[in-house]
């Protein structure tokens, strides 16, 4: 947002146009009447900038910036005649590449394009889009009002929105032979997601307190480290009770069944005693259906509904600090590592493409490298539950 400032006792305009900071000096003294007059002018300038009707030379004909922007507009006009509009080329680009993308990735691209990018650049010729335009667009994303009253999309969300813009600009610049204006624009820095695992006592409280029809679901979340999409896309044909294995082969993401996130995500997870018993009980509920965990009609679970109706109400009831369900995956990882499981085995169970990810993310939970078969955590859990049972028994005797 522009402002009226003073330099050597004379007022000047200070505003941004096409990503460039513009300062236009006047001969007006710093008086209230002059400030009011200039604020009115500045308001009109900024309104016209938003509408795309601003003519720099009409307001500041003697300014070097007027000639600069005029030359820029002339160059854009010459290049624009040779390239399609952003929307036309983006539609073509989507159709050309759709066959090689997962449905979830297509949904993400289409949402970013339709909600943000197309409204901003849809009618603009590809070669007419400048680096200043792109940076100004990104800044606008950081000022969008949100439903919770806050302002601006998160850095992670802005980076996601910018993905199709970056890829479309790169492809168009190669095809039509103009300099890519996106060159040199880096991703915004995104704060790392906090690892806030549940303690053993909290895990037990959740499993004891959750309603019966979600007990198996929560057990699998806590004791396998599976991603939400992997659990919601888990089918009975991938449950091997004989070998006591869960075969992770598909994922339910963005409303569609798809392949796993990466090749390494397709993995076989051994069932602990708790998971085996939970899935045996779940088979009585949904064994005749396709999905292991599903709605009454057999449809995949919605994570939003699970959070709203089961997860967050349960945490509130148990007075456990609020955390997203994804922390169950971190819980499995940290408890495995704290129990002494080999980090390489843990990385395989989590489906990490590189074990270095596991070391970096969970470094402070790695005490040693002695075990690699899952038995250490099983022993830790059994000991914990037995200790609680003994304590309850002792209390009963004392009474």
Short mmCIF file of C-alpha atoms in Angstrom, two decimals:
data_model
loop_
_atom_site.label_atom_id
_atom_site.label_comp_id
_atom_site.label_asym_id
_atom_site.label_seq_id
_atom_site.Cartn_x
_atom_site.Cartn_y
_atom_site.Cartn_z
CA UNK A 1 0.00 0.00 0.00
CA UNK A 2 1.37 3.40 -0.99
CA UNK A 3 2.07 6.33 1.28
CA UNK A 4 2.73 10.07 1.31
CA UNK A 5 6.15 10.97 2.64
CA UNK A 6 8.31 14.07 2.96
CA UNK A 7 11.79 14.81 1.67
CA UNK A 8 13.49 18.19 2.13
CA UNK A 9 10.19 19.65 3.36
CA UNK A 10 8.39 18.63 0.13
CA UNK A 11 5.87 15.80 -0.18
CA UNK A 12 6.28 12.85 -2.51
CA UNK A 13 4.28 9.78 -3.55
CA UNK A 14 5.64 6.36 -2.62
CA UNK A 15 3.87 3.36 -4.20
CA UNK A 16 4.48 0.14 -6.11
CA UNK A 17 3.61 -0.46 -9.74
CA UNK A 18 4.29 -3.75 -11.54
CA UNK A 19 6.49 -4.87 -8.68
CA UNK A 20 8.61 -1.71 -8.86
CA UNK A 21 8.83 0.84 -6.05
CA UNK A 22 8.02 4.26 -7.45
CA UNK A 23 8.77 7.60 -5.75
CA UNK A 24 7.39 10.75 -7.38
CA UNK A 25 8.47 14.07 -5.91
CA UNK A 26 6.18 17.14 -5.80
CA UNK A 27 6.75 20.81 -4.97
CA UNK A 28 4.00 20.76 -2.35
CA UNK A 29 4.90 21.74 1.19
CA UNK A 30 4.17 19.37 4.04
CA UNK A 31 0.77 20.77 5.07
CA UNK A 32 -2.45 18.92 6.03
CA UNK A 33 -4.35 20.23 3.00
CA UNK A 34 -1.62 19.08 0.63
CA UNK A 35 -1.39 15.68 2.29
CA UNK A 36 -5.17 15.21 1.92
CA UNK A 37 -5.03 16.20 -1.74
CA UNK A 38 -2.18 13.79 -2.44
CA UNK A 39 -3.86 10.94 -0.54
CA UNK A 40 -6.92 11.34 -2.76
CA UNK A 41 -4.73 11.15 -5.84
CA UNK A 42 -2.84 8.15 -4.48
CA UNK A 43 -6.12 6.36 -3.80
CA UNK A 44 -7.16 6.85 -7.44
CA UNK A 45 -3.75 5.66 -8.64
CA UNK A 46 -3.93 2.46 -6.61
CA UNK A 47 -7.51 1.78 -7.68
CA UNK A 48 -6.53 2.10 -11.34
CA UNK A 49 -3.52 -0.15 -10.79
CA UNK A 50 -5.83 -2.85 -9.41
CA UNK A 51 -8.25 -2.41 -12.34
CA UNK A 52 -5.41 -2.47 -14.85
CA UNK A 53 -6.27 0.98 -16.26
CA UNK A 54 -3.44 3.00 -14.73
CA UNK A 55 -1.55 5.25 -17.19
CA UNK A 56 1.69 6.34 -15.58
CA UNK A 57 2.29 9.21 -18.00
CA UNK A 58 -1.16 10.69 -17.33
CA UNK A 59 -0.28 11.25 -13.68
CA UNK A 60 3.47 11.83 -13.89
CA UNK A 61 4.28 12.93 -17.48
CA UNK A 62 7.75 14.29 -16.64
CA UNK A 63 8.85 11.25 -14.68
CA UNK A 64 11.59 8.96 -16.09
CA UNK A 65 9.37 6.09 -14.93
CA UNK A 66 6.69 7.13 -17.42
CA UNK A 67 9.04 6.59 -20.36
CA UNK A 68 10.36 3.41 -18.80
CA UNK A 69 6.94 1.82 -18.44
CA UNK A 70 5.87 3.07 -21.89
CA UNK A 71 8.85 1.31 -23.49
CA UNK A 72 8.07 -1.80 -21.49
CA UNK A 73 4.43 -1.75 -22.67
CA UNK A 74 5.55 -1.36 -26.29
CA UNK A 75 7.85 -4.38 -26.00
CA UNK A 76 5.06 -6.39 -24.41
CA UNK A 77 2.66 -5.43 -27.17
CA UNK A 78 5.13 -6.57 -29.83
CA UNK A 79 5.76 -9.90 -28.11
CA UNK A 80 2.11 -10.46 -27.22
CA UNK A 81 1.04 -10.80 -30.84
CA UNK A 82 3.14 -13.96 -31.14
CA UNK A 83 1.92 -15.96 -28.14
CA UNK A 84 -1.42 -17.35 -26.89
CA UNK A 85 -3.08 -16.20 -23.71
CA UNK A 86 -2.09 -17.84 -20.45
CA UNK A 87 -5.42 -19.68 -20.14
CA UNK A 88 -5.27 -21.04 -23.67
CA UNK A 89 -1.75 -22.35 -23.25
CA UNK A 90 -2.35 -23.62 -19.70
CA UNK A 91 -5.35 -25.65 -20.93
CA UNK A 92 -3.23 -27.10 -23.72
CA UNK A 93 -0.37 -27.87 -21.30
CA UNK A 94 -2.73 -29.66 -18.89
CA UNK A 95 -4.14 -31.88 -21.64
CA UNK A 96 -0.70 -32.74 -22.97
CA UNK A 97 0.60 -33.86 -19.58
CA UNK A 98 -2.52 -35.23 -17.87
CA UNK A 99 -1.78 -38.81 -18.90
CA UNK A 100 1.42 -38.91 -16.85
CA UNK A 101 0.06 -37.47 -13.61
CA UNK A 102 -1.74 -38.92 -10.62
CA UNK A 103 -5.36 -37.78 -10.07
CA UNK A 104 -4.37 -36.08 -6.81
CA UNK A 105 -1.68 -34.06 -8.57
CA UNK A 106 -4.09 -33.08 -11.35
CA UNK A 107 -6.62 -31.92 -8.76
CA UNK A 108 -3.99 -29.80 -7.02
CA UNK A 109 -2.90 -28.16 -10.28
CA UNK A 110 -6.45 -27.51 -11.48
CA UNK A 111 -7.46 -26.00 -8.14
CA UNK A 112 -4.46 -23.64 -8.11
CA UNK A 113 -5.07 -22.62 -11.72
CA UNK A 114 -8.83 -22.08 -11.51
CA UNK A 115 -8.91 -20.36 -8.11
CA UNK A 116 -5.84 -18.14 -8.31
CA UNK A 117 -3.67 -18.19 -11.43
CA UNK A 118 -6.25 -18.01 -14.23
CA UNK A 119 -8.15 -15.08 -12.64
CA UNK A 120 -4.85 -13.16 -12.49
CA UNK A 121 -3.25 -14.09 -15.82
CA UNK A 122 -5.90 -15.89 -17.90
CA UNK A 123 -6.38 -13.22 -20.58
CA UNK A 124 -2.74 -12.07 -20.67
CA UNK A 125 -0.53 -13.23 -23.58
CA UNK A 126 2.18 -15.58 -22.31
CA UNK A 127 5.09 -13.37 -23.40
CA UNK A 128 3.49 -10.30 -21.81
CA UNK A 129 3.84 -11.66 -18.28
CA UNK A 130 6.81 -10.08 -16.53
CA UNK A 131 8.80 -11.02 -13.46
CA UNK A 132 7.29 -7.99 -11.73
CA UNK A 133 3.81 -9.34 -12.52
CA UNK A 134 4.67 -12.71 -11.01
CA UNK A 135 6.15 -11.23 -7.85
CA UNK A 136 3.17 -8.88 -7.48
CA UNK A 137 0.81 -11.87 -7.84
CA UNK A 138 2.69 -13.79 -5.16
CA UNK A 139 2.49 -10.79 -2.85
CA UNK A 140 -1.28 -10.65 -3.41
CA UNK A 141 -1.57 -14.27 -2.28
CA UNK A 142 0.03 -13.23 1.01
CA UNK A 143 -2.75 -10.67 1.53
CA UNK A 144 -5.85 -12.77 0.80
CA UNK A 145 -8.41 -12.62 3.67
CA UNK A 146 -9.08 -16.01 5.27
CA UNK A 147 -12.18 -17.46 6.89
CA UNK A 148 -10.61 -17.48 10.36
CA UNK A 149 -10.03 -13.73 10.19
CA UNK A 150 -6.33 -13.94 9.41
CA UNK A 151 -4.76 -12.56 6.26
CA UNK A 152 -2.69 -14.31 3.63
CA UNK A 153 -2.14 -17.86 2.46
CA UNK A 154 0.61 -19.81 4.21
CA UNK A 155 4.05 -20.02 2.61
CA UNK A 156 3.46 -23.69 1.82
CA UNK A 157 0.12 -22.96 0.15
CA UNK A 158 1.60 -20.07 -1.87
CA UNK A 159 4.36 -22.37 -3.12
CA UNK A 160 1.71 -24.88 -4.20
CA UNK A 161 -0.28 -22.21 -6.05
CA UNK A 162 2.85 -21.06 -7.86
CA UNK A 163 3.70 -24.55 -9.17
CA UNK A 164 1.52 -24.50 -12.32
CA UNK A 165 2.46 -20.87 -13.03
CA UNK A 166 6.15 -21.75 -12.89
CA UNK A 167 5.78 -24.86 -15.05
CA UNK A 168 3.54 -23.23 -17.66
CA UNK A 169 5.87 -20.23 -17.97
CA UNK A 170 8.89 -22.46 -18.41
CA UNK A 171 7.21 -24.56 -21.10
CA UNK A 172 5.87 -21.51 -22.97
CA UNK A 173 9.24 -19.72 -22.93
CA UNK A 174 10.89 -22.77 -24.51
CA UNK A 175 8.22 -23.17 -27.19
CA UNK A 176 7.82 -19.54 -28.18
CA UNK A 177 11.39 -18.37 -27.66
CA UNK A 178 11.08 -15.64 -25.03
CA UNK A 179 12.98 -15.21 -21.76
CA UNK A 180 11.32 -17.03 -18.89
CA UNK A 181 10.24 -14.32 -16.40
CA UNK A 182 10.01 -16.93 -13.64
CA UNK A 183 13.75 -17.55 -13.83
CA UNK A 184 15.42 -16.79 -10.51
CA UNK A 185 12.25 -16.72 -8.40
CA UNK A 186 12.76 -19.07 -5.48
CA UNK A 187 10.29 -20.92 -3.30
CA UNK A 188 9.22 -19.25 -0.09
CA UNK A 189 10.80 -20.71 3.01
CA UNK A 190 8.37 -23.05 4.76
CA UNK A 191 8.68 -23.78 8.50
CA UNK A 192 9.27 -27.45 9.18
CA UNK A 193 6.28 -29.39 10.45
CA UNK A 194 6.66 -30.05 14.15
CA UNK A 195 7.05 -33.63 15.29
CA UNK A 196 4.74 -33.85 18.31
CA UNK A 197 4.32 -37.56 19.02
CA UNK A 198 1.94 -39.00 21.58
CA UNK A 199 3.34 -40.59 24.72
CA UNK A 200 2.62 -44.22 25.59
CA UNK A 201 0.09 -43.08 28.18
CA UNK A 202 -1.64 -40.87 25.61
CA UNK A 203 -1.72 -43.69 23.05
CA UNK A 204 -3.32 -46.00 25.59
CA UNK A 205 -5.81 -43.34 26.64
CA UNK A 206 -6.89 -42.81 23.04
CA UNK A 207 -7.26 -46.53 22.36
CA UNK A 208 -9.19 -47.04 25.60
CA UNK A 209 -11.40 -44.01 25.02
CA UNK A 210 -12.18 -44.16 21.31
CA UNK A 211 -15.58 -45.45 20.28
CA UNK A 212 -15.61 -49.13 19.41
CA UNK A 213 -16.12 -48.79 15.66
CA UNK A 214 -12.92 -46.73 15.39
CA UNK A 215 -10.74 -48.76 17.75
CA UNK A 216 -9.14 -50.81 14.98
CA UNK A 217 -8.66 -47.69 12.86
CA UNK A 218 -6.78 -45.90 15.65
CA UNK A 219 -4.72 -48.99 16.45
CA UNK A 220 -3.54 -49.23 12.84
CA UNK A 221 -2.73 -45.51 12.81
CA UNK A 222 -0.62 -45.66 15.96
CA UNK A 223 1.14 -49.01 15.39
CA UNK A 224 1.94 -49.02 11.66
CA UNK A 225 3.00 -45.47 10.82
CA UNK A 226 0.81 -45.55 7.70
CA UNK A 227 -0.20 -42.28 6.03
CA UNK A 228 -3.84 -41.22 6.14
CA UNK A 229 -4.35 -41.89 2.43
CA UNK A 230 -2.79 -45.34 2.77
CA UNK A 231 -5.12 -46.28 5.62
CA UNK A 232 -8.20 -44.88 3.90
CA UNK A 233 -7.26 -46.73 0.71
CA UNK A 234 -6.42 -50.03 2.45
CA UNK A 235 -8.31 -52.97 0.95
CA UNK A 236 -8.86 -56.42 2.39
CA UNK A 237 -7.04 -58.01 -0.54
CA UNK A 238 -3.90 -56.36 0.85
CA UNK A 239 -4.31 -57.91 4.31
CA UNK A 240 -2.35 -61.16 4.69
CA UNK A 241 -3.41 -62.69 7.98
CA UNK A 242 -1.40 -65.86 7.31
CA UNK A 243 1.90 -64.02 6.98
CA UNK A 244 0.68 -61.26 9.34
CA UNK A 245 1.48 -58.55 6.80
CA UNK A 246 -0.19 -55.35 5.60
CA UNK A 247 0.63 -54.74 1.93
CA UNK A 248 0.62 -51.01 1.19
CA UNK A 249 -0.17 -50.76 -2.51
CA UNK A 250 -2.73 -47.96 -2.98
CA UNK A 251 -3.71 -44.65 -1.44
CA UNK A 252 -6.94 -42.65 -1.30
CA UNK A 253 -6.01 -39.02 -1.95
CA UNK A 254 -8.14 -36.04 -3.03
CA UNK A 255 -11.21 -38.20 -3.49
CA UNK A 256 -9.62 -40.83 -5.73
CA UNK A 257 -7.75 -44.11 -5.41
CA UNK A 258 -4.21 -43.82 -6.69
CA UNK A 259 -0.78 -45.41 -6.47
CA UNK A 260 1.33 -44.89 -3.39
CA UNK A 261 3.16 -41.59 -2.93
CA UNK A 262 6.51 -43.00 -4.10
CA UNK A 263 7.86 -46.38 -5.20
CA UNK A 264 9.31 -46.83 -1.72
CA UNK A 265 5.87 -46.20 -0.22
CA UNK A 266 4.72 -49.54 -1.66
CA UNK A 267 5.88 -51.70 1.22
CA UNK A 268 4.96 -54.64 3.47
CA UNK A 269 4.34 -53.80 7.13
CA UNK A 270 4.42 -56.65 9.70
CA UNK A 271 1.45 -56.76 12.06
CA UNK A 272 2.16 -56.47 15.75
CA UNK A 273 -0.10 -58.46 18.05
CA UNK A 274 -2.25 -55.37 18.63
CA UNK A 275 -2.66 -54.68 14.91
CA UNK A 276 -3.38 -58.34 14.14
CA UNK A 277 -6.10 -58.50 16.79
CA UNK A 278 -7.57 -55.18 15.71
CA UNK A 279 -7.78 -56.21 12.06
CA UNK A 280 -9.32 -59.55 12.99
CA UNK A 281 -12.04 -57.64 14.85
CA UNK A 282 -12.43 -55.19 11.97
CA UNK A 283 -12.89 -58.08 9.53
CA UNK A 284 -16.10 -58.97 11.33
CA UNK A 285 -17.36 -55.47 10.54
CA UNK A 286 -16.23 -54.86 6.98
CA UNK A 287 -14.73 -58.14 5.80
CA UNK A 288 -17.41 -58.54 3.09
CA UNK A 289 -16.61 -55.09 1.69
CA UNK A 290 -13.69 -53.91 -0.42
CA UNK A 291 -12.17 -51.41 2.01
CA UNK A 292 -10.91 -52.20 5.51
CA UNK A 293 -12.01 -48.84 6.93
CA UNK A 294 -15.01 -47.22 5.31
CA UNK A 295 -18.38 -45.60 5.83
CA UNK A 296 -21.56 -47.57 6.37
CA UNK A 297 -22.15 -47.57 2.62
CA UNK A 298 -18.66 -48.87 1.90
CA UNK A 299 -17.25 -45.54 0.72
CA UNK A 300 -13.75 -44.38 1.75
CA UNK A 301 -13.55 -42.40 4.97
CA UNK A 302 -13.22 -38.61 4.81
CA UNK A 303 -10.39 -37.34 6.97
CA UNK A 304 -12.35 -34.12 7.57
CA UNK A 305 -15.28 -36.10 8.97
CA UNK A 306 -12.99 -38.31 11.04
CA UNK A 307 -11.33 -35.24 12.55
CA UNK A 308 -14.59 -33.38 13.19
CA UNK A 309 -16.65 -36.27 14.58
CA UNK A 310 -14.10 -38.57 16.19
CA UNK A 311 -10.50 -37.40 16.51
CA UNK A 312 -10.67 -33.88 17.92
CA UNK A 313 -13.70 -34.50 20.18
CA UNK A 314 -11.86 -37.50 21.65
CA UNK A 315 -8.67 -35.52 22.35
CA UNK A 316 -10.76 -32.78 23.97
CA UNK A 317 -12.59 -35.34 26.13
CA UNK A 318 -9.31 -36.91 27.23
CA UNK A 319 -7.71 -33.47 27.75
CA UNK A 320 -4.85 -34.40 25.41
CA UNK A 321 -3.20 -31.46 23.59
CA UNK A 322 -4.74 -30.99 20.15
CA UNK A 323 -2.68 -32.45 17.32
CA UNK A 324 -3.59 -33.50 13.77
CA UNK A 325 -4.05 -37.23 13.06
CA UNK A 326 -0.82 -37.26 11.05
CA UNK A 327 1.03 -37.15 14.39
CA UNK A 328 0.08 -40.82 14.81
CA UNK A 329 2.61 -41.55 12.05
CA UNK A 330 5.26 -39.58 13.92
CA UNK A 331 4.24 -41.44 17.07
CA UNK A 332 4.87 -44.85 15.51
CA UNK A 333 8.25 -43.67 14.23
CA UNK A 334 9.43 -42.13 17.49
CA UNK A 335 8.24 -45.03 19.65
CA UNK A 336 9.92 -47.56 17.37
CA UNK A 337 13.16 -45.60 17.54
CA UNK A 338 12.91 -44.98 21.29
CA UNK A 339 12.47 -48.73 21.75
CA UNK A 340 15.73 -49.35 19.91
CA UNK A 341 14.54 -50.38 16.46
CA UNK A 342 17.03 -49.95 13.63
CA UNK A 343 16.46 -46.58 11.86
CA UNK A 344 16.82 -48.29 8.47
CA UNK A 345 13.98 -50.68 9.35
CA UNK A 346 11.90 -47.76 10.59
CA UNK A 347 12.53 -45.87 7.33
CA UNK A 348 11.33 -48.93 5.39
CA UNK A 349 8.19 -49.20 7.50
CA UNK A 350 7.42 -45.52 6.95
CA UNK A 351 8.03 -45.79 3.21
CA UNK A 352 10.72 -43.11 3.21
CA UNK A 353 12.61 -42.91 -0.08
CA UNK A 354 15.82 -42.12 1.81
CA UNK A 355 16.72 -43.29 5.31
CA UNK A 356 18.46 -39.94 5.79
CA UNK A 357 14.98 -38.41 6.05
CA UNK A 358 14.28 -40.64 9.05
CA UNK A 359 17.59 -39.77 10.72
CA UNK A 360 17.10 -36.04 10.19
CA UNK A 361 13.47 -35.87 11.27
CA UNK A 362 13.68 -38.18 14.28
CA UNK A 363 17.33 -37.85 15.32
CA UNK A 364 16.67 -37.21 19.00
CA UNK A 365 14.64 -40.43 19.33
CA UNK A 366 17.44 -42.71 18.05
CA UNK A 367 19.30 -44.22 21.06
CA UNK A 368 21.17 -47.04 19.26
CA UNK A 369 21.27 -49.21 16.15
CA UNK A 370 20.86 -52.65 17.69
CA UNK A 371 17.52 -54.05 16.48
CA UNK A 372 15.72 -54.26 13.16
CA UNK A 373 12.70 -56.53 13.43
CA UNK A 374 9.95 -54.62 15.31
CA UNK A 375 10.21 -56.76 18.43
CA UNK A 376 11.69 -54.02 20.61
CA UNK A 377 8.62 -51.84 20.35
CA UNK A 378 6.32 -54.83 20.87
CA UNK A 379 8.19 -55.58 24.09
CA UNK A 380 8.03 -51.95 25.20
CA UNK A 381 4.27 -51.81 24.66
CA UNK A 382 3.68 -55.15 26.40
CA UNK A 383 5.75 -54.05 29.39
CA UNK A 384 3.89 -50.74 29.61
CA UNK A 385 0.44 -52.32 29.55
CA UNK A 386 1.49 -55.03 32.02
CA UNK A 387 2.81 -52.38 34.43
CA UNK A 388 -0.49 -50.53 34.30
CA UNK A 389 -2.40 -53.77 34.86
CA UNK A 390 -0.21 -54.61 37.89
CA UNK A 391 -0.73 -51.13 39.31
CA UNK A 392 -4.51 -51.50 38.97
CA UNK A 393 -4.35 -54.90 40.63
CA UNK A 394 -2.32 -53.54 43.55
CA UNK A 395 -4.82 -50.73 44.04
CA UNK A 396 -7.64 -53.27 44.20
CA UNK A 397 -5.83 -55.35 46.85
CA UNK A 398 -5.06 -52.28 48.98
CA UNK A 399 -8.72 -51.34 48.98
#
